[in-house]
Amino acid sequence: MITYQQRLAMLSHPEHQPLLTQLRRGVEKEGLRCDSQGVISQQPHPRGLGSALTHDSITTDYSEALLEFITPVFVSAHEAIAYLDVAHRYTYSQLNGEMIWPNSMPCILQGEMSIPIADYGRSNVGQLKHVYRHGLWHRYGRMMQCIAGIHYNFSLPDELWPLLQQQEEDQQPLQDYISSRYFALIRNFRRYSWLLSYLFGASPALCESFLDGKQHNLERLHKHTLYAPYATSLRMSDLGYQNDAQSDLIVCYNRLDSYIDTLGKAISIPVQRYEDIGIQDEDGTFKQLNTNLLQIENEYYSDIRPKRVGPNGEKPLQALDKYGVEYIEVRSTDLNPFLPLGLDVPQMQFMDVFLTWCLLQPSPELDMDEYLRIRRNQQKALMEGRKPSLQLESADGERSLVDWGREVLEGMRGLAEQMDAANGHSFHIDSLNQQLLKLADSELTPSAKVLAALREQSLEFGEFTRQQALQHRKTLSEPLAAEVRQRWQQQAEASLEQQYAMEAADDRPFAQFLAEYQQR
């Protein structure tokens, strides 16, 4: 068994250390469009932003109002943030007075039907995306689907994998080894994701319009604001991405084949409640893609996913099965309402250290006891993460979140130092030290800062976040250079032409297309 220290020593070798400058990351960042009063937008996706179906960088998620910004893959966190910044600036030039809501929990909602489902045009692929979202509405309601977050995509450089495999004297095909190591990362991520909730969770409160009369255990802070005193991320809690039908679904992260098997079966398990909904209305309008536990793989709500970009038309699990894991997608990151883009470079650099540490650490397979213990720790950190002397469960008994978190962070110090030595700066250590300060004083966490602002200024959640949105709109409304703006305009126009070409090329009715898609 190769130890963490042995792997770190190999990476610190002068010949290999430069590979630590080649870590790859991309960001997918969501944000609801709202009017100047903080009410969810009823306007269609602005034409100046191009086609939500085919644009590489600006699209929509569940709702027509839920923007999603997607960066390319970068080897520099600074370049990724710069790209995200330009995407926001271009978007603001097209928003006609609207704002981008900077909190993960939604802006002011006026009931379920105030949340417009995203429209992707008349092509079969566009209709598939739209019907899938209709299915989510019928299964879980629209409220839950308009929560916003950040997905952090991460991978190691190709040149590093043969070195790690050779050190382990592993004999399997290289891609099989890569997939197994990414699953090791995923298991360790799940073991320690409670720490990320504490450090970066930023949704301890919400507007009561989100719950729309539903039962809950939150306390009332102001007339329209509900909260949990020590919560870090209501977005990731059972109040956010809740799914009763999925609550008993256990997806195995021990190996690629077990992951594909357990998740694949869920796509074929019929659910009576969904059969009662039906697939089509009397007029032929589709209500969902099918009546199974999951319509497609992406309906499974997970804080981290193994990913592979497959050839056009292949389902995610098909691509993983054929080609193996290419990168991982971390889905647990809240928008930080104090930051114009929702996150910043220091947070990204800490994520790089954390994820690399998860990959280099030994990572035994999970048994059911540990799986359940992980779930309990996650929920505690989400709902009570800042509670003084909060105890989490380890294999050896209870441990305080603060002490355990400090031990984990200090365990990363050597790796952060190697990353800084490779890059010729101290940014990774600086970010690590920032996180240690949050463990020393929970008032420095984003979730505590949000509650402090609500309390000290006697502001409702909606008004506080609206004020942040106004500030960020001002920051992000500085005009782009003419050639940059022109390039983004051309990209938008090209995406619209691509959508029209797809619609013109479709030669099958949607029902036939869907039947063929389901049979793959």
Coordinates of C-alpha atoms in Angstrom, one line a residue:
M1 CA 0.0 0.0 0.0
I2 CA 1.5 3.3 -1.1
T3 CA 1.1 6.0 1.5
Y4 CA 0.2 9.7 1.1
Q5 CA 3.7 10.7 2.1
Q6 CA 5.2 8.5 -0.6
R7 CA 3.0 10.0 -3.2
L8 CA 3.8 13.5 -2.0
A9 CA 7.5 12.8 -2.1
M10 CA 7.2 11.6 -5.7
L11 CA 5.4 14.8 -6.7
S12 CA 8.0 17.0 -4.9
H13 CA 10.8 15.5 -7.0
P14 CA 12.2 18.4 -9.2
E15 CA 11.4 16.4 -12.4
H16 CA 7.8 15.9 -11.4
Q17 CA 6.9 19.0 -9.4
P18 CA 6.1 21.1 -12.5
L19 CA 3.1 18.8 -13.1
L20 CA 1.4 20.5 -10.1
T21 CA 1.1 23.7 -12.2
Q22 CA -1.0 21.7 -14.8
L23 CA -4.0 20.8 -12.6
R24 CA -7.1 21.5 -14.7
R25 CA -10.3 23.1 -13.5
G26 CA -13.5 24.6 -15.0
V27 CA -16.5 26.3 -13.4
E28 CA -20.2 26.1 -14.0
K29 CA -21.9 28.9 -12.1
E30 CA -25.7 29.4 -11.8
G31 CA -27.7 32.6 -11.0
L32 CA -31.3 33.5 -11.2
R33 CA -32.3 36.5 -13.3
C34 CA -34.6 38.9 -11.3
D35 CA -36.0 42.3 -11.6
S36 CA -34.8 45.3 -9.7
Q37 CA -37.1 44.4 -6.7
G38 CA -35.6 40.9 -6.4
V39 CA -38.6 39.1 -8.0
I40 CA -37.8 36.2 -10.3
S41 CA -37.8 37.2 -14.0
Q42 CA -40.6 36.3 -16.3
Q43 CA -38.7 37.4 -19.4
P44 CA -37.4 34.8 -21.9
H45 CA -33.7 34.1 -22.1
P46 CA -32.3 37.3 -23.7
R47 CA -31.7 36.8 -27.5
G48 CA -28.4 38.7 -27.2
L49 CA -27.1 35.8 -25.1
G50 CA -27.6 33.4 -28.0
S51 CA -29.1 29.9 -27.8
A52 CA -29.4 28.3 -24.4
L53 CA -29.3 24.9 -26.2
T54 CA -26.0 25.4 -28.2
H55 CA -24.0 28.2 -26.6
D56 CA -20.8 26.8 -25.0
S57 CA -20.6 29.4 -22.2
I58 CA -24.0 30.9 -21.4
T59 CA -27.0 28.7 -21.0
T60 CA -29.9 28.0 -18.6
D61 CA -30.4 25.3 -16.0
Y62 CA -33.9 24.3 -14.8
S63 CA -35.7 27.6 -15.3
E64 CA -35.7 30.1 -18.2
A65 CA -34.6 32.6 -15.5
L66 CA -31.8 30.4 -14.1
L67 CA -28.6 31.4 -16.0
E68 CA -25.7 29.1 -16.1
F69 CA -22.1 30.2 -17.0
I70 CA -19.7 27.6 -18.1
T71 CA -15.9 28.2 -18.4
P72 CA -13.6 26.2 -20.6
V73 CA -11.0 24.1 -18.9
F74 CA -8.0 26.1 -17.5
V75 CA -4.7 25.3 -15.9
S76 CA -4.9 28.6 -14.0
A77 CA -7.6 29.6 -11.5
H78 CA -6.9 33.2 -12.3
E79 CA -7.8 32.6 -16.0
A80 CA -10.9 30.7 -15.1
I81 CA -12.1 33.6 -12.9
A82 CA -11.2 36.1 -15.6
Y83 CA -13.3 34.2 -18.1
L84 CA -16.3 34.0 -15.7
D85 CA -15.9 37.7 -15.2
V86 CA -16.1 38.5 -18.9
A87 CA -19.1 36.2 -19.3
H88 CA -20.9 38.1 -16.6
R89 CA -20.0 41.5 -18.0
Y90 CA -21.3 40.5 -21.5
T91 CA -24.5 39.1 -19.9
Y92 CA -25.1 42.3 -18.0
S93 CA -24.9 44.2 -21.3
Q94 CA -27.8 42.2 -22.5
L95 CA -30.1 42.1 -19.4
N96 CA -32.0 45.3 -19.9
G97 CA -32.1 46.3 -16.2
E98 CA -32.4 42.9 -14.7
M99 CA -30.0 41.5 -12.1
I100 CA -28.3 38.2 -11.3
W101 CA -29.4 37.0 -7.9
P102 CA -26.2 36.3 -5.9
N103 CA -27.5 33.8 -3.4
S104 CA -28.0 30.0 -3.7
M105 CA -31.5 30.3 -2.2
P106 CA -33.9 31.9 -4.6
C107 CA -35.0 35.5 -4.9
I108 CA -38.7 36.4 -4.3
L109 CA -41.0 33.7 -5.8
Q110 CA -44.7 34.2 -6.3
G111 CA -45.7 30.6 -6.2
E112 CA -44.8 27.5 -8.3
M113 CA -46.0 28.9 -11.5
S114 CA -43.9 32.0 -11.3
I115 CA -40.9 29.8 -12.1
P116 CA -40.8 29.5 -15.9
I117 CA -39.3 26.1 -17.2
A118 CA -36.4 26.5 -19.5
D119 CA -37.2 26.5 -23.3
Y120 CA -34.7 25.1 -25.7
G121 CA -36.5 25.4 -29.0
R122 CA -38.2 22.9 -31.3
S123 CA -35.4 20.4 -32.0
N124 CA -35.8 16.9 -30.6
V125 CA -32.7 17.5 -28.3
G126 CA -34.2 20.8 -27.1
Q127 CA -37.6 19.1 -26.5
L128 CA -35.9 16.3 -24.6
K129 CA -34.3 18.8 -22.2
H130 CA -37.6 20.7 -21.8
V131 CA -39.6 17.5 -21.1
Y132 CA -37.0 16.3 -18.6
R133 CA -37.5 19.5 -16.7
H134 CA -41.3 19.1 -16.9
G135 CA -40.8 15.7 -15.3
L136 CA -38.8 17.3 -12.4
W137 CA -41.7 19.7 -11.9
H138 CA -44.3 17.0 -11.6
R139 CA -42.1 14.9 -9.4
Y140 CA -40.6 17.4 -7.0
G141 CA -42.1 20.8 -7.7
R142 CA -40.5 23.8 -9.3
M143 CA -39.3 25.5 -6.1
M144 CA -36.5 23.1 -5.4
Q145 CA -35.3 23.3 -9.0
C146 CA -34.5 27.1 -8.9
I147 CA -31.8 26.8 -6.2
A148 CA -28.5 28.0 -7.7
G149 CA -24.9 26.7 -7.0
I150 CA -21.5 26.3 -8.4
H151 CA -20.1 23.1 -10.0
Y152 CA -16.3 22.8 -9.8
N153 CA -14.8 20.5 -12.4
F154 CA -11.4 19.1 -11.7
S155 CA -8.8 16.8 -13.2
L156 CA -5.1 15.9 -13.0
P157 CA -2.7 16.3 -15.9
D158 CA -2.4 13.3 -18.2
E159 CA 1.3 13.0 -17.6
L160 CA 0.8 12.5 -13.9
W161 CA -1.2 9.3 -14.1
P162 CA 1.6 6.9 -15.4
L163 CA 3.9 8.1 -12.6
L164 CA 1.3 7.4 -9.9
Q165 CA 0.5 4.0 -11.5
Q166 CA 4.2 3.1 -11.8
Q167 CA 4.8 4.0 -8.2
E168 CA 2.0 1.6 -7.1
E169 CA 3.3 -1.1 -9.5
D170 CA -0.3 -1.3 -10.7
Q171 CA -0.7 -3.6 -13.8
Q172 CA -4.2 -2.8 -15.0
P173 CA -4.8 -0.7 -18.2
L174 CA -4.0 3.0 -17.6
Q175 CA -7.6 4.2 -18.0
D176 CA -8.9 1.6 -15.6
Y177 CA -6.3 2.8 -13.1
I178 CA -7.3 6.5 -13.7
S179 CA -10.9 5.6 -13.0
S180 CA -10.1 3.8 -9.8
R181 CA -8.1 6.7 -8.5
Y182 CA -10.9 9.2 -9.3
F183 CA -13.3 6.9 -7.4
A184 CA -10.8 7.0 -4.5
L185 CA -10.9 10.8 -4.6
I186 CA -14.7 10.7 -4.6
R187 CA -14.8 8.4 -1.5
N188 CA -12.4 10.7 0.4
F189 CA -14.3 13.8 -0.8
R190 CA -17.5 12.3 0.7
R191 CA -15.7 11.5 3.9
Y192 CA -14.6 15.1 4.4
S193 CA -17.1 17.2 2.5
W194 CA -18.5 18.3 5.9
L195 CA -15.4 20.5 6.1
L196 CA -16.3 22.3 2.8
S197 CA -19.8 22.9 4.1
Y198 CA -18.4 24.6 7.2
L199 CA -15.8 26.7 5.3
F200 CA -17.8 27.8 2.3
G201 CA -21.5 27.2 3.0
A202 CA -23.3 30.5 2.5
S203 CA -27.0 29.7 2.7
P204 CA -28.1 29.7 6.4
A205 CA -31.3 31.7 5.6
L206 CA -34.0 32.0 3.0
C207 CA -37.1 33.9 1.9
E208 CA -40.2 32.2 3.2
S209 CA -41.7 32.4 -0.3
F210 CA -39.4 29.5 -1.2
L211 CA -41.2 27.2 1.2
D212 CA -44.6 28.5 0.2
G213 CA -46.5 27.2 3.2
K214 CA -44.7 23.8 3.4
Q215 CA -43.8 22.4 6.8
H216 CA -40.2 23.0 8.1
N217 CA -38.1 23.3 11.3
L218 CA -36.6 26.7 10.6
E219 CA -36.8 29.6 13.0
R220 CA -38.1 33.0 12.0
L221 CA -35.5 35.8 11.9
H222 CA -37.6 38.6 10.4
K223 CA -41.1 38.8 9.0
H224 CA -40.3 37.1 5.7
T225 CA -36.9 35.5 6.6
L226 CA -36.5 31.9 7.9
Y227 CA -33.1 30.5 9.1
A228 CA -31.3 27.9 11.2
P229 CA -29.0 29.5 13.8
Y230 CA -26.0 27.3 13.1
A231 CA -26.7 26.2 9.5
T232 CA -24.0 26.5 6.9
S233 CA -25.9 25.4 3.7
L234 CA -29.7 25.0 3.6
R235 CA -29.2 24.6 -0.1
M236 CA -27.5 21.2 0.3
S237 CA -29.7 20.1 3.2
D238 CA -33.0 18.2 3.1
L239 CA -34.7 21.6 2.7
G240 CA -32.9 22.2 -0.6
Y241 CA -32.4 19.3 -2.9
Q242 CA -34.9 17.0 -1.3
N243 CA -36.1 13.9 -3.0
D244 CA -38.2 11.4 -1.0
A245 CA -38.2 8.8 -3.8
Q246 CA -34.4 8.8 -3.9
S247 CA -33.9 8.7 -0.1
D248 CA -33.5 4.9 -0.2
L249 CA -31.3 4.8 -3.3
I250 CA -27.8 3.9 -2.5
V251 CA -25.2 4.4 -5.3
C252 CA -21.9 2.6 -4.8
Y253 CA -18.8 4.7 -5.2
N254 CA -16.3 1.8 -4.6
R255 CA -15.6 1.1 -8.3
L256 CA -16.7 2.3 -11.7
D257 CA -18.6 -0.9 -12.4
S258 CA -20.5 -0.8 -9.1
Y259 CA -21.4 2.9 -9.7
I260 CA -22.7 2.2 -13.2
D261 CA -24.6 -0.8 -12.0
T262 CA -26.3 0.8 -9.0
L263 CA -27.1 4.1 -10.8
G264 CA -28.1 2.3 -14.0
K265 CA -30.6 0.1 -12.2
A266 CA -32.3 3.2 -10.7
I267 CA -33.1 4.4 -14.3
S268 CA -35.2 1.3 -14.8
I269 CA -37.0 1.0 -11.5
P270 CA -40.7 1.8 -12.0
V271 CA -42.3 4.1 -9.3
Q272 CA -46.1 3.9 -8.8
R273 CA -46.3 7.6 -7.9
Y274 CA -44.6 8.5 -11.2
E275 CA -46.8 6.0 -13.1
D276 CA -49.8 7.8 -11.7
I277 CA -48.5 11.1 -13.2
G278 CA -48.4 9.5 -16.6
I279 CA -46.0 10.3 -19.5
Q280 CA -48.4 12.4 -21.7
D281 CA -51.5 14.6 -21.3
E282 CA -54.6 13.8 -23.2
D283 CA -53.6 16.4 -25.8
G284 CA -50.2 14.5 -26.3
T285 CA -48.1 17.0 -24.3
F286 CA -45.2 15.1 -22.6
K287 CA -45.2 15.4 -18.8
Q288 CA -42.0 13.4 -18.2
L289 CA -39.5 11.2 -20.0
N290 CA -40.6 8.0 -18.3
T291 CA -42.1 6.8 -15.0
N292 CA -38.9 5.3 -13.5
L293 CA -37.1 6.3 -10.3
L294 CA -34.8 8.5 -12.4
Q295 CA -35.7 9.8 -15.9
I296 CA -32.0 10.1 -16.7
E297 CA -28.7 9.8 -14.7
N298 CA -28.5 13.5 -13.9
E299 CA -31.7 13.3 -11.9
Y300 CA -29.7 11.6 -9.1
Y301 CA -28.7 14.4 -6.7
S302 CA -25.1 13.9 -5.5
D303 CA -22.5 16.3 -4.1
I304 CA -19.9 14.9 -6.5
R305 CA -20.0 13.0 -9.8
P306 CA -17.5 11.1 -12.0
K307 CA -17.7 12.5 -15.5
R308 CA -16.7 11.8 -19.1
V309 CA -17.5 13.8 -22.2
G310 CA -18.6 11.2 -24.6
P311 CA -19.4 11.5 -28.4
N312 CA -22.5 13.4 -29.2
G313 CA -25.7 11.5 -28.3
E314 CA -24.1 9.1 -25.8
K315 CA -25.7 8.9 -22.3
P316 CA -23.4 9.8 -19.4
L317 CA -23.2 6.3 -18.0
Q318 CA -22.6 4.9 -21.5
A319 CA -19.6 7.2 -21.9
L320 CA -18.3 6.3 -18.5
D321 CA -18.6 2.6 -19.2
K322 CA -16.8 2.8 -22.6
Y323 CA -14.1 5.3 -21.9
G324 CA -13.7 5.6 -18.1
V325 CA -13.6 8.7 -15.8
E326 CA -12.2 11.8 -17.3
Y327 CA -12.7 14.3 -14.5
I328 CA -14.9 14.9 -11.4
E329 CA -17.6 17.4 -10.8
V330 CA -18.0 18.9 -7.3
R331 CA -21.6 20.1 -6.9
S332 CA -21.8 21.2 -3.3
T333 CA -20.5 24.8 -3.5
D334 CA -22.9 27.6 -2.5
L335 CA -22.8 31.0 -4.2
N336 CA -21.1 33.4 -1.8
P337 CA -23.4 36.5 -1.9
F338 CA -20.5 38.8 -0.9
L339 CA -18.5 38.0 -4.1
P340 CA -19.6 39.3 -7.5
L341 CA -19.0 36.0 -9.2
G342 CA -20.0 33.8 -6.3
L343 CA -16.5 32.5 -5.6
D344 CA -13.0 33.8 -5.9
V345 CA -9.4 32.6 -6.7
P346 CA -8.4 31.7 -3.1
Q347 CA -11.5 29.4 -2.8
M348 CA -10.6 27.8 -6.1
Q349 CA -7.0 27.3 -5.0
F350 CA -8.1 25.7 -1.7
M351 CA -10.4 23.4 -3.7
D352 CA -7.4 22.3 -5.8
V353 CA -5.4 21.5 -2.7
F354 CA -8.4 19.7 -1.1
L355 CA -9.2 17.6 -4.1
T356 CA -5.6 16.6 -4.8
W357 CA -5.2 15.7 -1.2
C358 CA -8.4 13.5 -1.5
L359 CA -6.8 11.7 -4.4
L360 CA -3.4 11.2 -2.9
Q361 CA -4.7 9.9 0.5
P362 CA -5.4 6.2 1.0
S363 CA -9.1 5.6 0.3
P364 CA -10.5 2.2 1.5
E365 CA -13.8 1.1 0.0
L366 CA -16.9 2.2 1.8
D367 CA -19.1 -0.3 3.8
M368 CA -22.7 0.4 4.8
D369 CA -21.7 1.6 8.3
E370 CA -19.4 4.3 7.0
Y371 CA -21.8 5.2 4.2
L372 CA -24.5 6.0 6.8
R373 CA -22.0 7.7 9.1
I374 CA -20.9 10.0 6.2
R375 CA -24.5 10.9 5.5
R376 CA -25.1 11.8 9.2
N377 CA -21.9 13.9 9.3
Q378 CA -23.0 15.8 6.2
Q379 CA -26.4 16.7 7.5
K380 CA -25.0 17.8 10.9
A381 CA -22.5 20.1 9.2
L382 CA -25.2 21.5 6.9
M383 CA -27.7 22.2 9.6
E384 CA -25.5 22.8 12.7
G385 CA -22.0 23.3 11.4
R386 CA -21.2 26.4 13.4
K387 CA -22.6 25.0 16.7
P388 CA -20.0 25.3 19.4
S389 CA -18.4 21.9 20.2
L390 CA -20.4 20.1 17.5
Q391 CA -19.4 16.5 17.4
L392 CA -19.1 14.4 14.3
E393 CA -18.7 10.6 14.0
S394 CA -15.5 9.0 13.1
A395 CA -14.6 5.3 13.0
D396 CA -13.0 5.7 16.4
G397 CA -15.9 7.6 18.0
E398 CA -17.0 11.2 18.2
R399 CA -14.7 14.1 17.3
S400 CA -15.3 17.8 17.4
L401 CA -15.7 19.3 13.9
V402 CA -13.2 22.1 14.7
D403 CA -10.5 19.8 16.0
W404 CA -11.0 17.3 13.2
G405 CA -11.1 20.1 10.6
R406 CA -7.9 21.6 11.9
E407 CA -6.2 18.2 11.7
V408 CA -7.4 17.7 8.1
L409 CA -6.2 21.1 7.0
E410 CA -2.8 20.7 8.6
G411 CA -2.5 17.4 6.8
M412 CA -2.8 19.3 3.6
R413 CA 0.0 21.8 4.4
G414 CA 2.8 19.8 2.8
L415 CA 0.9 19.5 -0.5
A416 CA 0.0 23.2 -0.5
E417 CA 3.7 24.0 0.0
Q418 CA 4.6 21.8 -3.0
M419 CA 1.9 23.5 -5.1
D420 CA 3.3 26.9 -4.2
A421 CA 6.9 25.8 -4.8
A422 CA 5.9 24.6 -8.3
N423 CA 4.0 27.8 -9.1
G424 CA 6.4 30.3 -7.5
H425 CA 4.0 31.9 -5.2
S426 CA 2.3 31.4 -1.7
F427 CA -1.4 31.5 -2.7
H428 CA -2.2 27.9 -1.7
I429 CA -0.7 28.2 1.7
D430 CA -2.4 31.6 2.1
S431 CA -5.7 30.1 1.3
L432 CA -5.1 27.2 3.7
N433 CA -4.3 29.6 6.5
Q434 CA -7.5 31.6 5.7
Q435 CA -9.5 28.4 6.2
L436 CA -7.8 27.7 9.6
L437 CA -8.9 31.1 10.8
K438 CA -12.5 30.2 10.1
L439 CA -12.1 27.1 12.3
A440 CA -10.7 29.3 15.0
D441 CA -13.6 31.8 14.7
S442 CA -16.8 30.6 13.1
E443 CA -17.9 34.2 12.6
L444 CA -15.5 34.4 9.7
T445 CA -17.4 31.8 7.7
P446 CA -19.7 33.0 4.9
S447 CA -22.8 31.6 6.6
A448 CA -22.1 33.5 9.8
K449 CA -21.4 36.7 7.8
V450 CA -24.7 36.4 6.0
L451 CA -26.6 36.0 9.4
A452 CA -24.6 38.9 10.9
A453 CA -25.6 41.2 8.0
L454 CA -29.3 40.2 8.3
R455 CA -29.2 40.8 12.1
E456 CA -27.1 43.9 12.3
Q457 CA -28.9 45.7 9.5
S458 CA -32.3 44.3 10.4
L459 CA -32.7 43.3 6.8
E460 CA -34.9 40.6 5.3
F461 CA -33.1 37.9 3.4
G462 CA -34.6 39.3 0.1
E463 CA -33.6 42.9 0.8
F464 CA -30.0 42.0 1.9
T465 CA -29.5 39.9 -1.2
R466 CA -31.1 42.5 -3.5
Q467 CA -28.6 45.1 -2.2
Q468 CA -25.7 42.7 -2.9
A469 CA -27.1 42.1 -6.4
L470 CA -27.2 45.9 -7.0
Q471 CA -23.6 46.2 -5.9
H472 CA -22.5 43.3 -8.1
R473 CA -24.4 44.7 -11.1
K474 CA -22.5 47.9 -10.7
T475 CA -19.2 46.1 -10.5
L476 CA -20.0 43.9 -13.5
S477 CA -21.4 46.6 -15.7
E478 CA -18.1 48.1 -16.7
P479 CA -18.1 48.0 -20.5
L480 CA -16.0 45.3 -22.3
A481 CA -13.4 46.3 -24.9
A482 CA -15.1 46.6 -28.3
E483 CA -13.3 43.5 -29.8
V484 CA -14.2 41.4 -26.7
R485 CA -17.9 42.4 -26.9
Q486 CA -17.9 41.7 -30.7
R487 CA -16.4 38.2 -30.1
W488 CA -19.2 37.3 -27.6
Q489 CA -21.9 38.7 -29.9
Q490 CA -20.6 36.6 -32.7
Q491 CA -20.6 33.5 -30.5
A492 CA -24.2 34.3 -29.5
E493 CA -25.3 34.6 -33.1
A494 CA -23.4 31.4 -34.2
S495 CA -25.2 29.5 -31.4
L496 CA -28.6 30.7 -32.7
E497 CA -27.7 29.6 -36.2
Q498 CA -26.6 26.2 -34.8
Q499 CA -30.0 25.8 -33.0
Y500 CA -31.9 26.6 -36.2
A501 CA -29.8 24.1 -38.2
M502 CA -30.6 21.4 -35.6
E503 CA -34.3 22.2 -35.9
A504 CA -34.3 22.1 -39.6
A505 CA -32.3 18.8 -39.7
D506 CA -34.7 16.9 -37.4
D507 CA -36.6 14.3 -39.5
R508 CA -38.3 12.3 -36.8
P509 CA -41.3 13.1 -34.6
F510 CA -40.3 13.7 -31.0
A511 CA -42.1 10.6 -29.7
Q512 CA -40.0 8.4 -32.0
F513 CA -36.8 10.2 -31.0
L514 CA -37.7 9.7 -27.3
A515 CA -38.4 6.0 -27.8
E516 CA -35.0 5.5 -29.6
Y517 CA -33.3 7.5 -26.8
Q518 CA -34.8 5.4 -24.1
Q519 CA -33.6 2.2 -25.8
R520 CA -29.9 3.1 -25.9

